[in-house]
Amino acid sequence: MQKLKILERRLPAHHPAFSDIKRDAARWTAGYKGEKSIDYPLTFLPAKDCFILHDIRLYDGTHFFQMDTIILSPVCLFILEVKNMAGTLIFDPNFNQFIRKYEEKEEAFQHPLIQVNRHRSQLMNWLVSYGHAPLPIETLVVIGNTHSVLKKTNRNDTIHEKVVHSPLLPNKIFQLMDQYKTNSVAKVQLKTISDALKRSHMESNEDILKRHHIKRLEVLSGVICPSCFSRPMERKHGRWKCSHCNHLSKTAHLEALDDYSLLFSSFISNRQAQQFLHISSEDVTKRLLKSLNTTHKGENRGRKYLIPRYRR
């Protein structure tokens, strides 16, 4: 999501991939907001008894799979697949389709229950392969947009038992937990599984430029003004100045370096920083990089500095 947002700012509007980047950025942002929408409902679960993990990405020996949310409760595990869509959402079990009608447009997506049930099988296999005792796993599809209308094509289908709007999530979880009253999972076992999941999590670091067939030289360089978003800012007398709105900043280069880190490499040389930040002086660039107080590799002209992550 961050990479796509960076490309929105750093691609010319006439670039062939710009509209795709803009669409994907909006889709990922909506998905992120959907996942955040369940944060409050999840506070109603007993914190002392449950472990809640978000965006865990595992490798099952053949494929990577990422789960929006995993809840480890005293009686079972839950996998939540969160969708954040507006409009009318139609669940069609006959064709295994998830259809959205919104603003006179109809779109078909992969049925979310198929996706979350596949994650269930993969997680069960993962638990067994890592020597953990098999536990019952429940799956739910959570709709983050409370204004969306949910429908099903088959009146007799039980899809309503697996799909819930986010405010009703705690009630649904408690209802399912009641079905496992005879089960009892020791908290130490839950802690062991939770720690194992976090240790095994593998962050995705996809090359977004390669995915969208964007050449490195097509990405606009320069420090972007945090006030009016124009570029490039100029480095003058130890500060960055925007020629459009005259905004002054001492730290505007930090976000630009973070952009470089996410798009190109987490390490940057003096020469690369000079070119990307539009600084004319090698010595000024060197002082800026040293002020990051970060680790480096290589020596002399081959030295590269690790770019620390910037809080956006």
PDB file of C-alpha atoms in Angstrom:
ATOM      1  CA  MET A   1       0.000   0.000   0.000  1.00  0.00           C
ATOM      2  CA  GLN A   2       2.819   2.398   0.896  1.00  0.00           C
ATOM      3  CA  LYS A   3       4.712   1.558  -2.291  1.00  0.00           C
ATOM      4  CA  LEU A   4       1.635   2.238  -4.411  1.00  0.00           C
ATOM      5  CA  LYS A   5       1.015   5.568  -2.669  1.00  0.00           C
ATOM      6  CA  ILE A   6       4.626   6.563  -3.278  1.00  0.00           C
ATOM      7  CA  LEU A   7       4.287   5.750  -6.970  1.00  0.00           C
ATOM      8  CA  GLU A   8       1.112   7.857  -7.113  1.00  0.00           C
ATOM      9  CA  ARG A   9       3.233  10.822  -6.059  1.00  0.00           C
ATOM     10  CA  ARG A  10       6.302   9.951  -8.101  1.00  0.00           C
ATOM     11  CA  LEU A  11       4.895   8.950 -11.482  1.00  0.00           C
ATOM     12  CA  PRO A  12       3.870  11.442 -14.170  1.00  0.00           C
ATOM     13  CA  ALA A  13       0.087  11.451 -14.597  1.00  0.00           C
ATOM     14  CA  HIS A  14       0.524  10.535 -18.277  1.00  0.00           C
ATOM     15  CA  HIS A  15       2.497   7.367 -17.461  1.00  0.00           C
ATOM     16  CA  PRO A  16       0.773   4.247 -18.900  1.00  0.00           C
ATOM     17  CA  ALA A  17       0.724   2.561 -15.471  1.00  0.00           C
ATOM     18  CA  PHE A  18      -0.563   5.587 -13.544  1.00  0.00           C
ATOM     19  CA  SER A  19      -4.275   4.685 -13.654  1.00  0.00           C
ATOM     20  CA  ASP A  20      -3.521   1.100 -12.552  1.00  0.00           C
ATOM     21  CA  ILE A  21      -1.349   2.380  -9.707  1.00  0.00           C
ATOM     22  CA  LYS A  22      -4.076   4.768  -8.572  1.00  0.00           C
ATOM     23  CA  ARG A  23      -6.723   2.019  -8.683  1.00  0.00           C
ATOM     24  CA  ASP A  24      -4.562  -0.491  -6.814  1.00  0.00           C
ATOM     25  CA  ALA A  25      -3.607   2.101  -4.185  1.00  0.00           C
ATOM     26  CA  ALA A  26      -7.303   2.822  -3.542  1.00  0.00           C
ATOM     27  CA  ARG A  27      -8.070  -0.902  -3.316  1.00  0.00           C
ATOM     28  CA  TRP A  28      -5.258  -1.604  -0.847  1.00  0.00           C
ATOM     29  CA  THR A  29      -6.168   1.460   1.233  1.00  0.00           C
ATOM     30  CA  ALA A  30      -9.788   0.297   1.447  1.00  0.00           C
ATOM     31  CA  GLY A  31      -8.604  -3.159   2.493  1.00  0.00           C
ATOM     32  CA  TYR A  32      -6.385  -1.675   5.195  1.00  0.00           C
ATOM     33  CA  LYS A  33      -9.256   0.450   6.516  1.00  0.00           C
ATOM     34  CA  GLY A  34     -11.390  -2.688   6.566  1.00  0.00           C
ATOM     35  CA  GLU A  35      -8.826  -4.512   8.674  1.00  0.00           C
ATOM     36  CA  LYS A  36      -8.598  -1.531  11.038  1.00  0.00           C
ATOM     37  CA  SER A  37     -12.406  -1.518  11.337  1.00  0.00           C
ATOM     38  CA  ILE A  38     -12.311  -4.705  13.418  1.00  0.00           C
ATOM     39  CA  ASP A  39      -9.816  -3.343  15.961  1.00  0.00           C
ATOM     40  CA  TYR A  40     -12.558  -1.898  18.183  1.00  0.00           C
ATOM     41  CA  PRO A  41     -14.909  -4.920  18.052  1.00  0.00           C
ATOM     42  CA  LEU A  42     -11.994  -7.181  18.972  1.00  0.00           C
ATOM     43  CA  THR A  43     -11.471  -5.235  22.228  1.00  0.00           C
ATOM     44  CA  PHE A  44     -14.619  -6.951  23.534  1.00  0.00           C
ATOM     45  CA  LEU A  45     -12.858 -10.320  23.526  1.00  0.00           C
ATOM     46  CA  PRO A  46     -11.224 -11.336  26.826  1.00  0.00           C
ATOM     47  CA  ALA A  47      -7.674 -10.004  26.382  1.00  0.00           C
ATOM     48  CA  LYS A  48      -6.287 -12.248  29.128  1.00  0.00           C
ATOM     49  CA  ASP A  49      -7.514 -15.381  27.360  1.00  0.00           C
ATOM     50  CA  CYS A  50      -6.973 -14.623  23.652  1.00  0.00           C
ATOM     51  CA  PHE A  51      -4.018 -13.936  21.397  1.00  0.00           C
ATOM     52  CA  ILE A  52      -4.808 -11.770  18.348  1.00  0.00           C
ATOM     53  CA  LEU A  53      -2.402 -11.572  15.402  1.00  0.00           C
ATOM     54  CA  HIS A  54      -2.802  -9.513  12.238  1.00  0.00           C
ATOM     55  CA  ASP A  55      -1.444 -10.037   8.703  1.00  0.00           C
ATOM     56  CA  ILE A  56       0.508 -13.202   9.433  1.00  0.00           C
ATOM     57  CA  ARG A  57       2.169 -14.511   6.254  1.00  0.00           C
ATOM     58  CA  LEU A  58       3.409 -18.108   6.332  1.00  0.00           C
ATOM     59  CA  TYR A  59       4.964 -20.630   3.957  1.00  0.00           C
ATOM     60  CA  ASP A  60       3.300 -24.051   3.860  1.00  0.00           C
ATOM     61  CA  GLY A  61       6.128 -25.748   1.980  1.00  0.00           C
ATOM     62  CA  THR A  62       4.653 -24.957  -1.430  1.00  0.00           C
ATOM     63  CA  HIS A  63       2.854 -21.613  -1.239  1.00  0.00           C
ATOM     64  CA  PHE A  64       2.848 -18.458   0.838  1.00  0.00           C
ATOM     65  CA  PHE A  65      -0.474 -17.548   2.441  1.00  0.00           C
ATOM     66  CA  GLN A  66      -1.443 -14.455   4.396  1.00  0.00           C
ATOM     67  CA  MET A  67      -4.289 -14.251   6.892  1.00  0.00           C
ATOM     68  CA  ASP A  68      -5.879 -10.919   7.793  1.00  0.00           C
ATOM     69  CA  THR A  69      -6.429 -11.849  11.450  1.00  0.00           C
ATOM     70  CA  ILE A  70      -5.876 -14.955  13.592  1.00  0.00           C
ATOM     71  CA  ILE A  71      -7.488 -15.291  17.009  1.00  0.00           C
ATOM     72  CA  LEU A  72      -6.181 -17.962  19.370  1.00  0.00           C
ATOM     73  CA  SER A  73      -8.917 -18.568  21.952  1.00  0.00           C
ATOM     74  CA  PRO A  74      -9.037 -21.033  24.873  1.00  0.00           C
ATOM     75  CA  VAL A  75     -11.237 -23.404  22.847  1.00  0.00           C
ATOM     76  CA  CYS A  76     -10.355 -22.942  19.158  1.00  0.00           C
ATOM     77  CA  LEU A  77      -8.617 -20.809  16.559  1.00  0.00           C
ATOM     78  CA  PHE A  78     -10.331 -18.272  14.296  1.00  0.00           C
ATOM     79  CA  ILE A  79      -9.206 -17.048  10.880  1.00  0.00           C
ATOM     80  CA  LEU A  80     -10.847 -13.793   9.798  1.00  0.00           C
ATOM     81  CA  GLU A  81     -10.945 -12.604   6.197  1.00  0.00           C
ATOM     82  CA  VAL A  82     -11.865  -8.903   6.155  1.00  0.00           C
ATOM     83  CA  LYS A  83     -13.569  -7.223   3.197  1.00  0.00           C
ATOM     84  CA  ASN A  84     -14.274  -3.509   3.041  1.00  0.00           C
ATOM     85  CA  MET A  85     -16.633  -2.895   0.116  1.00  0.00           C
ATOM     86  CA  ALA A  86     -19.537  -0.543  -0.423  1.00  0.00           C
ATOM     87  CA  GLY A  87     -22.727  -1.386  -2.267  1.00  0.00           C
ATOM     88  CA  THR A  88     -24.682  -4.628  -2.455  1.00  0.00           C
ATOM     89  CA  LEU A  89     -22.581  -7.742  -1.853  1.00  0.00           C
ATOM     90  CA  ILE A  90     -24.018 -10.962  -3.257  1.00  0.00           C
ATOM     91  CA  PHE A  91     -22.729 -14.410  -2.293  1.00  0.00           C
ATOM     92  CA  ASP A  92     -23.350 -16.983  -5.025  1.00  0.00           C
ATOM     93  CA  PRO A  93     -22.433 -20.562  -3.965  1.00  0.00           C
ATOM     94  CA  ASN A  94     -23.522 -22.050  -7.293  1.00  0.00           C
ATOM     95  CA  PHE A  95     -20.696 -20.392  -9.218  1.00  0.00           C
ATOM     96  CA  ASN A  96     -18.501 -19.729  -6.159  1.00  0.00           C
ATOM     97  CA  GLN A  97     -18.627 -16.019  -6.887  1.00  0.00           C
ATOM     98  CA  PHE A  98     -18.690 -12.929  -4.740  1.00  0.00           C
ATOM     99  CA  ILE A  99     -20.509 -10.169  -6.662  1.00  0.00           C
ATOM    100  CA  ARG A 100     -20.582  -6.476  -5.897  1.00  0.00           C
ATOM    101  CA  LYS A 101     -23.166  -4.064  -7.301  1.00  0.00           C
ATOM    102  CA  TYR A 102     -22.152  -0.463  -6.796  1.00  0.00           C
ATOM    103  CA  GLU A 103     -22.994   2.723  -8.714  1.00  0.00           C
ATOM    104  CA  GLU A 104     -24.619   0.809 -11.595  1.00  0.00           C
ATOM    105  CA  LYS A 105     -21.537  -1.370 -11.976  1.00  0.00           C
ATOM    106  CA  GLU A 106     -21.387  -5.117 -11.325  1.00  0.00           C
ATOM    107  CA  GLU A 107     -18.112  -6.891 -10.534  1.00  0.00           C
ATOM    108  CA  ALA A 108     -17.288 -10.507  -9.673  1.00  0.00           C
ATOM    109  CA  PHE A 109     -14.549 -11.502  -7.229  1.00  0.00           C
ATOM    110  CA  GLN A 110     -13.228 -14.737  -5.806  1.00  0.00           C
ATOM    111  CA  HIS A 111     -15.606 -16.072  -3.172  1.00  0.00           C
ATOM    112  CA  PRO A 112     -14.023 -15.025   0.175  1.00  0.00           C
ATOM    113  CA  LEU A 113     -15.117 -18.248   1.897  1.00  0.00           C
ATOM    114  CA  ILE A 114     -13.109 -20.272  -0.608  1.00  0.00           C
ATOM    115  CA  GLN A 115     -10.089 -18.144   0.196  1.00  0.00           C
ATOM    116  CA  VAL A 116     -10.438 -18.321   3.977  1.00  0.00           C
ATOM    117  CA  ASN A 117     -11.177 -22.067   3.913  1.00  0.00           C
ATOM    118  CA  ARG A 118      -8.032 -22.617   1.890  1.00  0.00           C
ATOM    119  CA  HIS A 119      -6.137 -20.675   4.560  1.00  0.00           C
ATOM    120  CA  ARG A 120      -7.714 -22.953   7.154  1.00  0.00           C
ATOM    121  CA  SER A 121      -6.335 -26.061   5.427  1.00  0.00           C
ATOM    122  CA  GLN A 122      -2.925 -24.456   5.005  1.00  0.00           C
ATOM    123  CA  LEU A 123      -2.788 -23.382   8.648  1.00  0.00           C
ATOM    124  CA  MET A 124      -3.821 -26.856   9.843  1.00  0.00           C
ATOM    125  CA  ASN A 125      -1.022 -28.404   7.770  1.00  0.00           C
ATOM    126  CA  TRP A 126       1.415 -25.783   9.019  1.00  0.00           C
ATOM    127  CA  LEU A 127       0.553 -26.514  12.675  1.00  0.00           C
ATOM    128  CA  VAL A 128       1.045 -30.255  12.166  1.00  0.00           C
ATOM    129  CA  SER A 129       4.329 -29.786  10.282  1.00  0.00           C
ATOM    130  CA  TYR A 130       5.690 -27.687  13.168  1.00  0.00           C
ATOM    131  CA  GLY A 131       4.732 -30.309  15.735  1.00  0.00           C
ATOM    132  CA  HIS A 132       1.703 -28.570  17.250  1.00  0.00           C
ATOM    133  CA  ALA A 133      -1.333 -30.571  18.269  1.00  0.00           C
ATOM    134  CA  PRO A 134      -4.207 -30.037  15.804  1.00  0.00           C
ATOM    135  CA  LEU A 135      -6.807 -27.567  17.039  1.00  0.00           C
ATOM    136  CA  PRO A 136     -10.307 -26.800  15.752  1.00  0.00           C
ATOM    137  CA  ILE A 137     -10.237 -23.805  13.405  1.00  0.00           C
ATOM    138  CA  GLU A 138     -13.273 -21.650  12.598  1.00  0.00           C
ATOM    139  CA  THR A 139     -13.378 -19.253   9.636  1.00  0.00           C
ATOM    140  CA  LEU A 140     -15.321 -16.024   9.256  1.00  0.00           C
ATOM    141  CA  VAL A 141     -15.668 -13.374   6.565  1.00  0.00           C
ATOM    142  CA  VAL A 142     -15.995  -9.928   8.150  1.00  0.00           C
ATOM    143  CA  ILE A 143     -17.490  -7.015   6.211  1.00  0.00           C
ATOM    144  CA  GLY A 144     -15.907  -3.781   7.423  1.00  0.00           C
ATOM    145  CA  ASN A 145     -18.294  -1.413   5.638  1.00  0.00           C
ATOM    146  CA  THR A 146     -21.409  -1.400   7.806  1.00  0.00           C
ATOM    147  CA  HIS A 147     -23.466   0.330   5.076  1.00  0.00           C
ATOM    148  CA  SER A 148     -23.041  -2.507   2.588  1.00  0.00           C
ATOM    149  CA  VAL A 149     -26.071  -4.731   1.911  1.00  0.00           C
ATOM    150  CA  LEU A 150     -25.500  -8.494   2.142  1.00  0.00           C
ATOM    151  CA  LYS A 151     -27.462 -10.893  -0.029  1.00  0.00           C
ATOM    152  CA  LYS A 152     -27.295 -14.546  -1.053  1.00  0.00           C
ATOM    153  CA  THR A 153     -28.558 -16.187  -4.243  1.00  0.00           C
ATOM    154  CA  ASN A 154     -29.628 -19.416  -2.569  1.00  0.00           C
ATOM    155  CA  ARG A 155     -32.190 -19.036   0.206  1.00  0.00           C
ATOM    156  CA  ASN A 156     -31.203 -22.360   1.756  1.00  0.00           C
ATOM    157  CA  ASP A 157     -27.508 -21.586   1.778  1.00  0.00           C
ATOM    158  CA  THR A 158     -25.917 -21.143   5.231  1.00  0.00           C
ATOM    159  CA  ILE A 159     -23.557 -18.361   4.121  1.00  0.00           C
ATOM    160  CA  HIS A 160     -25.073 -16.055   6.778  1.00  0.00           C
ATOM    161  CA  GLU A 161     -23.470 -18.242   9.441  1.00  0.00           C
ATOM    162  CA  LYS A 162     -20.003 -17.411   8.098  1.00  0.00           C
ATOM    163  CA  VAL A 163     -20.377 -13.750   7.067  1.00  0.00           C
ATOM    164  CA  VAL A 164     -20.836 -10.911   9.537  1.00  0.00           C
ATOM    165  CA  HIS A 165     -20.613  -7.126   9.665  1.00  0.00           C
ATOM    166  CA  SER A 166     -17.749  -5.962  11.881  1.00  0.00           C
ATOM    167  CA  PRO A 167     -19.851  -4.598  14.828  1.00  0.00           C
ATOM    168  CA  LEU A 168     -21.433  -8.062  15.255  1.00  0.00           C
ATOM    169  CA  LEU A 169     -18.086  -9.875  15.221  1.00  0.00           C
ATOM    170  CA  PRO A 170     -17.692 -10.327  19.030  1.00  0.00           C
ATOM    171  CA  ASN A 171     -21.174 -11.853  19.332  1.00  0.00           C
ATOM    172  CA  LYS A 172     -20.429 -14.269  16.502  1.00  0.00           C
ATOM    173  CA  ILE A 173     -17.123 -15.320  18.052  1.00  0.00           C
ATOM    174  CA  PHE A 174     -18.712 -15.930  21.457  1.00  0.00           C
ATOM    175  CA  GLN A 175     -21.485 -17.931  19.784  1.00  0.00           C
ATOM    176  CA  LEU A 176     -18.944 -20.169  18.044  1.00  0.00           C
ATOM    177  CA  MET A 177     -16.840 -20.526  21.190  1.00  0.00           C
ATOM    178  CA  ASP A 178     -19.910 -21.830  23.029  1.00  0.00           C
ATOM    179  CA  GLN A 179     -19.963 -24.776  20.626  1.00  0.00           C
ATOM    180  CA  TYR A 180     -16.563 -25.868  21.919  1.00  0.00           C
ATOM    181  CA  LYS A 181     -17.278 -25.744  25.656  1.00  0.00           C
ATOM    182  CA  THR A 182     -15.859 -29.215  26.104  1.00  0.00           C
ATOM    183  CA  ASN A 183     -12.564 -28.117  24.547  1.00  0.00           C
ATOM    184  CA  SER A 184      -9.858 -26.533  26.613  1.00  0.00           C
ATOM    185  CA  VAL A 185      -6.560 -25.284  25.220  1.00  0.00           C
ATOM    186  CA  ALA A 186      -3.944 -24.414  27.837  1.00  0.00           C
ATOM    187  CA  LYS A 187      -2.773 -20.816  27.717  1.00  0.00           C
ATOM    188  CA  VAL A 188       0.836 -21.955  27.561  1.00  0.00           C
ATOM    189  CA  GLN A 189       0.007 -23.890  24.376  1.00  0.00           C
ATOM    190  CA  LEU A 190      -1.674 -20.841  22.863  1.00  0.00           C
ATOM    191  CA  LYS A 191       1.377 -18.737  23.761  1.00  0.00           C
ATOM    192  CA  THR A 192       3.677 -21.308  22.153  1.00  0.00           C
ATOM    193  CA  ILE A 193       1.629 -21.302  18.932  1.00  0.00           C
ATOM    194  CA  SER A 194       1.381 -17.500  18.930  1.00  0.00           C
ATOM    195  CA  ASP A 195       5.160 -17.139  19.300  1.00  0.00           C
ATOM    196  CA  ALA A 196       5.733 -19.723  16.551  1.00  0.00           C
ATOM    197  CA  LEU A 197       3.403 -17.859  14.185  1.00  0.00           C
ATOM    198  CA  LYS A 198       5.191 -14.571  14.800  1.00  0.00           C
ATOM    199  CA  ARG A 199       8.629 -16.152  14.339  1.00  0.00           C
ATOM    200  CA  SER A 200       7.546 -17.824  11.101  1.00  0.00           C
ATOM    201  CA  HIS A 201       5.937 -14.691   9.670  1.00  0.00           C
ATOM    202  CA  MET A 202       7.651 -13.680   6.417  1.00  0.00           C
ATOM    203  CA  GLU A 203       7.041 -10.124   5.267  1.00  0.00           C
ATOM    204  CA  SER A 204       6.291  -9.711   1.572  1.00  0.00           C
ATOM    205  CA  ASN A 205       8.647  -7.341  -0.249  1.00  0.00           C
ATOM    206  CA  GLU A 206       7.403  -7.415  -3.821  1.00  0.00           C
ATOM    207  CA  ASP A 207       9.228  -5.382  -6.463  1.00  0.00           C
ATOM    208  CA  ILE A 208       6.393  -2.984  -7.276  1.00  0.00           C
ATOM    209  CA  LEU A 209       8.251  -1.482 -10.241  1.00  0.00           C
ATOM    210  CA  LYS A 210       8.735  -4.864 -11.872  1.00  0.00           C
ATOM    211  CA  ARG A 211       5.114  -5.811 -11.257  1.00  0.00           C
ATOM    212  CA  HIS A 212       3.854  -2.705 -13.084  1.00  0.00           C
ATOM    213  CA  HIS A 213       6.628  -2.629 -15.715  1.00  0.00           C
ATOM    214  CA  ILE A 214       7.981   0.716 -14.543  1.00  0.00           C
ATOM    215  CA  LYS A 215      11.578   1.675 -15.305  1.00  0.00           C
ATOM    216  CA  ARG A 216      13.631   3.148 -12.492  1.00  0.00           C
ATOM    217  CA  LEU A 217      14.356   6.334 -14.467  1.00  0.00           C
ATOM    218  CA  GLU A 218      10.607   6.924 -14.896  1.00  0.00           C
ATOM    219  CA  VAL A 219      10.190   7.474 -11.144  1.00  0.00           C
ATOM    220  CA  LEU A 220      10.324  11.194 -10.313  1.00  0.00           C
ATOM    221  CA  SER A 221      13.133  12.052  -7.909  1.00  0.00           C
ATOM    222  CA  GLY A 222      13.519  14.995  -5.532  1.00  0.00           C
ATOM    223  CA  VAL A 223      12.254  15.941  -2.079  1.00  0.00           C
ATOM    224  CA  ILE A 224       8.478  16.457  -2.018  1.00  0.00           C
ATOM    225  CA  CYS A 225       7.108  19.431  -0.080  1.00  0.00           C
ATOM    226  CA  PRO A 226       5.107  18.208   2.943  1.00  0.00           C
ATOM    227  CA  SER A 227       2.861  21.293   2.689  1.00  0.00           C
ATOM    228  CA  CYS A 228       1.827  21.579  -0.982  1.00  0.00           C
ATOM    229  CA  PHE A 229       3.311  18.279  -2.324  1.00  0.00           C
ATOM    230  CA  SER A 230       5.292  20.046  -5.054  1.00  0.00           C
ATOM    231  CA  ARG A 231       8.751  18.845  -6.020  1.00  0.00           C
ATOM    232  CA  PRO A 232      11.645  19.215  -5.864  1.00  0.00           C
ATOM    233  CA  MET A 233      12.448  21.232  -2.753  1.00  0.00           C
ATOM    234  CA  GLU A 234      15.819  23.009  -2.681  1.00  0.00           C
ATOM    235  CA  ARG A 235      18.477  22.562  -0.016  1.00  0.00           C
ATOM    236  CA  LYS A 236      19.534  26.001   1.281  1.00  0.00           C
ATOM    237  CA  HIS A 237      21.377  26.933   4.476  1.00  0.00           C
ATOM    238  CA  GLY A 238      20.664  23.649   6.225  1.00  0.00           C
ATOM    239  CA  ARG A 239      16.954  23.600   5.354  1.00  0.00           C
ATOM    240  CA  TRP A 240      14.659  22.520   2.552  1.00  0.00           C
ATOM    241  CA  LYS A 241      12.679  25.259   0.825  1.00  0.00           C
ATOM    242  CA  CYS A 242       9.702  24.849  -1.486  1.00  0.00           C
ATOM    243  CA  SER A 243       9.783  27.240  -4.447  1.00  0.00           C
ATOM    244  CA  HIS A 244       5.984  26.972  -4.828  1.00  0.00           C
ATOM    245  CA  CYS A 245       4.691  27.726  -1.313  1.00  0.00           C
ATOM    246  CA  ASN A 246       7.950  28.796   0.447  1.00  0.00           C
ATOM    247  CA  HIS A 247       7.486  26.108   3.093  1.00  0.00           C
ATOM    248  CA  LEU A 248      10.666  25.428   5.087  1.00  0.00           C
ATOM    249  CA  SER A 249      11.656  22.078   6.594  1.00  0.00           C
ATOM    250  CA  LYS A 250      14.724  20.534   8.199  1.00  0.00           C
ATOM    251  CA  THR A 251      13.525  16.942   7.836  1.00  0.00           C
ATOM    252  CA  ALA A 252      11.706  16.720   4.466  1.00  0.00           C
ATOM    253  CA  HIS A 253      14.506  14.513   3.098  1.00  0.00           C
ATOM    254  CA  LEU A 254      13.611  11.718   5.543  1.00  0.00           C
ATOM    255  CA  GLU A 255      10.376  10.861   3.737  1.00  0.00           C
ATOM    256  CA  ALA A 256      12.144  11.072   0.366  1.00  0.00           C
ATOM    257  CA  LEU A 257      14.776   8.606   1.578  1.00  0.00           C
ATOM    258  CA  ASP A 258      12.013   6.328   2.841  1.00  0.00           C
ATOM    259  CA  ASP A 259      10.449   6.488  -0.627  1.00  0.00           C
ATOM    260  CA  TYR A 260      13.797   5.404  -2.070  1.00  0.00           C
ATOM    261  CA  SER A 261      14.046   2.564   0.456  1.00  0.00           C
ATOM    262  CA  LEU A 262      10.600   1.166  -0.370  1.00  0.00           C
ATOM    263  CA  LEU A 263      10.956   1.474  -4.140  1.00  0.00           C
ATOM    264  CA  PHE A 264      14.618   0.703  -4.793  1.00  0.00           C
ATOM    265  CA  SER A 265      16.850  -0.413  -1.921  1.00  0.00           C
ATOM    266  CA  SER A 266      17.158  -0.107   1.849  1.00  0.00           C
ATOM    267  CA  PHE A 267      20.799   0.996   1.348  1.00  0.00           C
ATOM    268  CA  ILE A 268      21.884   4.164  -0.438  1.00  0.00           C
ATOM    269  CA  SER A 269      25.270   5.582  -1.440  1.00  0.00           C
ATOM    270  CA  ASN A 270      26.333   9.222  -1.306  1.00  0.00           C
ATOM    271  CA  ARG A 271      26.107   9.482  -5.095  1.00  0.00           C
ATOM    272  CA  GLN A 272      22.648   7.897  -5.214  1.00  0.00           C
ATOM    273  CA  ALA A 273      21.392  10.203  -2.439  1.00  0.00           C
ATOM    274  CA  GLN A 274      22.821  13.230  -4.237  1.00  0.00           C
ATOM    275  CA  GLN A 275      20.946  12.378  -7.392  1.00  0.00           C
ATOM    276  CA  PHE A 276      17.671  11.386  -5.730  1.00  0.00           C
ATOM    277  CA  LEU A 277      17.524  14.330  -3.319  1.00  0.00           C
ATOM    278  CA  HIS A 278      18.815  16.852  -5.912  1.00  0.00           C
ATOM    279  CA  ILE A 279      21.734  18.044  -3.795  1.00  0.00           C
ATOM    280  CA  SER A 280      24.650  19.643  -5.634  1.00  0.00           C
ATOM    281  CA  SER A 281      27.258  19.149  -2.893  1.00  0.00           C
ATOM    282  CA  GLU A 282      28.794  15.775  -2.101  1.00  0.00           C
ATOM    283  CA  ASP A 283      29.853  17.016   1.349  1.00  0.00           C
ATOM    284  CA  VAL A 284      26.327  18.213   2.220  1.00  0.00           C
ATOM    285  CA  THR A 285      24.927  14.840   1.189  1.00  0.00           C
ATOM    286  CA  LYS A 286      27.542  13.042   3.280  1.00  0.00           C
ATOM    287  CA  ARG A 287      26.636  15.092   6.364  1.00  0.00           C
ATOM    288  CA  LEU A 288      22.938  14.359   5.838  1.00  0.00           C
ATOM    289  CA  LEU A 289      23.555  10.618   5.550  1.00  0.00           C
ATOM    290  CA  LYS A 290      25.834  10.587   8.616  1.00  0.00           C
ATOM    291  CA  SER A 291      23.183  12.469  10.606  1.00  0.00           C
ATOM    292  CA  LEU A 292      20.878   9.466  10.164  1.00  0.00           C
ATOM    293  CA  ASN A 293      23.018   7.686  12.809  1.00  0.00           C
ATOM    294  CA  THR A 294      22.508   4.402  11.047  1.00  0.00           C
ATOM    295  CA  THR A 295      24.655   1.444  10.089  1.00  0.00           C
ATOM    296  CA  HIS A 296      26.567   1.259   6.831  1.00  0.00           C
ATOM    297  CA  LYS A 297      28.410  -1.223   4.661  1.00  0.00           C
ATOM    298  CA  GLY A 298      31.496  -0.759   2.508  1.00  0.00           C
ATOM    299  CA  GLU A 299      34.121   1.946   2.799  1.00  0.00           C
ATOM    300  CA  ASN A 300      35.111   5.186   1.070  1.00  0.00           C
ATOM    301  CA  ARG A 301      33.220   5.693  -2.209  1.00  0.00           C
ATOM    302  CA  GLY A 302      31.704   2.231  -1.937  1.00  0.00           C
ATOM    303  CA  ARG A 303      30.029   3.040   1.368  1.00  0.00           C
ATOM    304  CA  LYS A 304      26.253   2.618   1.521  1.00  0.00           C
ATOM    305  CA  TYR A 305      24.024   3.720   4.394  1.00  0.00           C
ATOM    306  CA  LEU A 306      21.034   1.807   5.742  1.00  0.00           C
ATOM    307  CA  ILE A 307      17.950   4.006   5.415  1.00  0.00           C
ATOM    308  CA  PRO A 308      15.953   4.003   8.698  1.00  0.00           C
ATOM    309  CA  ARG A 309      12.194   3.625   8.335  1.00  0.00           C
ATOM    310  CA  TYR A 310      10.314   6.901   8.486  1.00  0.00           C
ATOM    311  CA  ARG A 311       7.027   7.180  10.376  1.00  0.00           C
ATOM    312  CA  ARG A 312       4.439   8.534   7.957  1.00  0.00           C
TER     313      ARG A 312
END
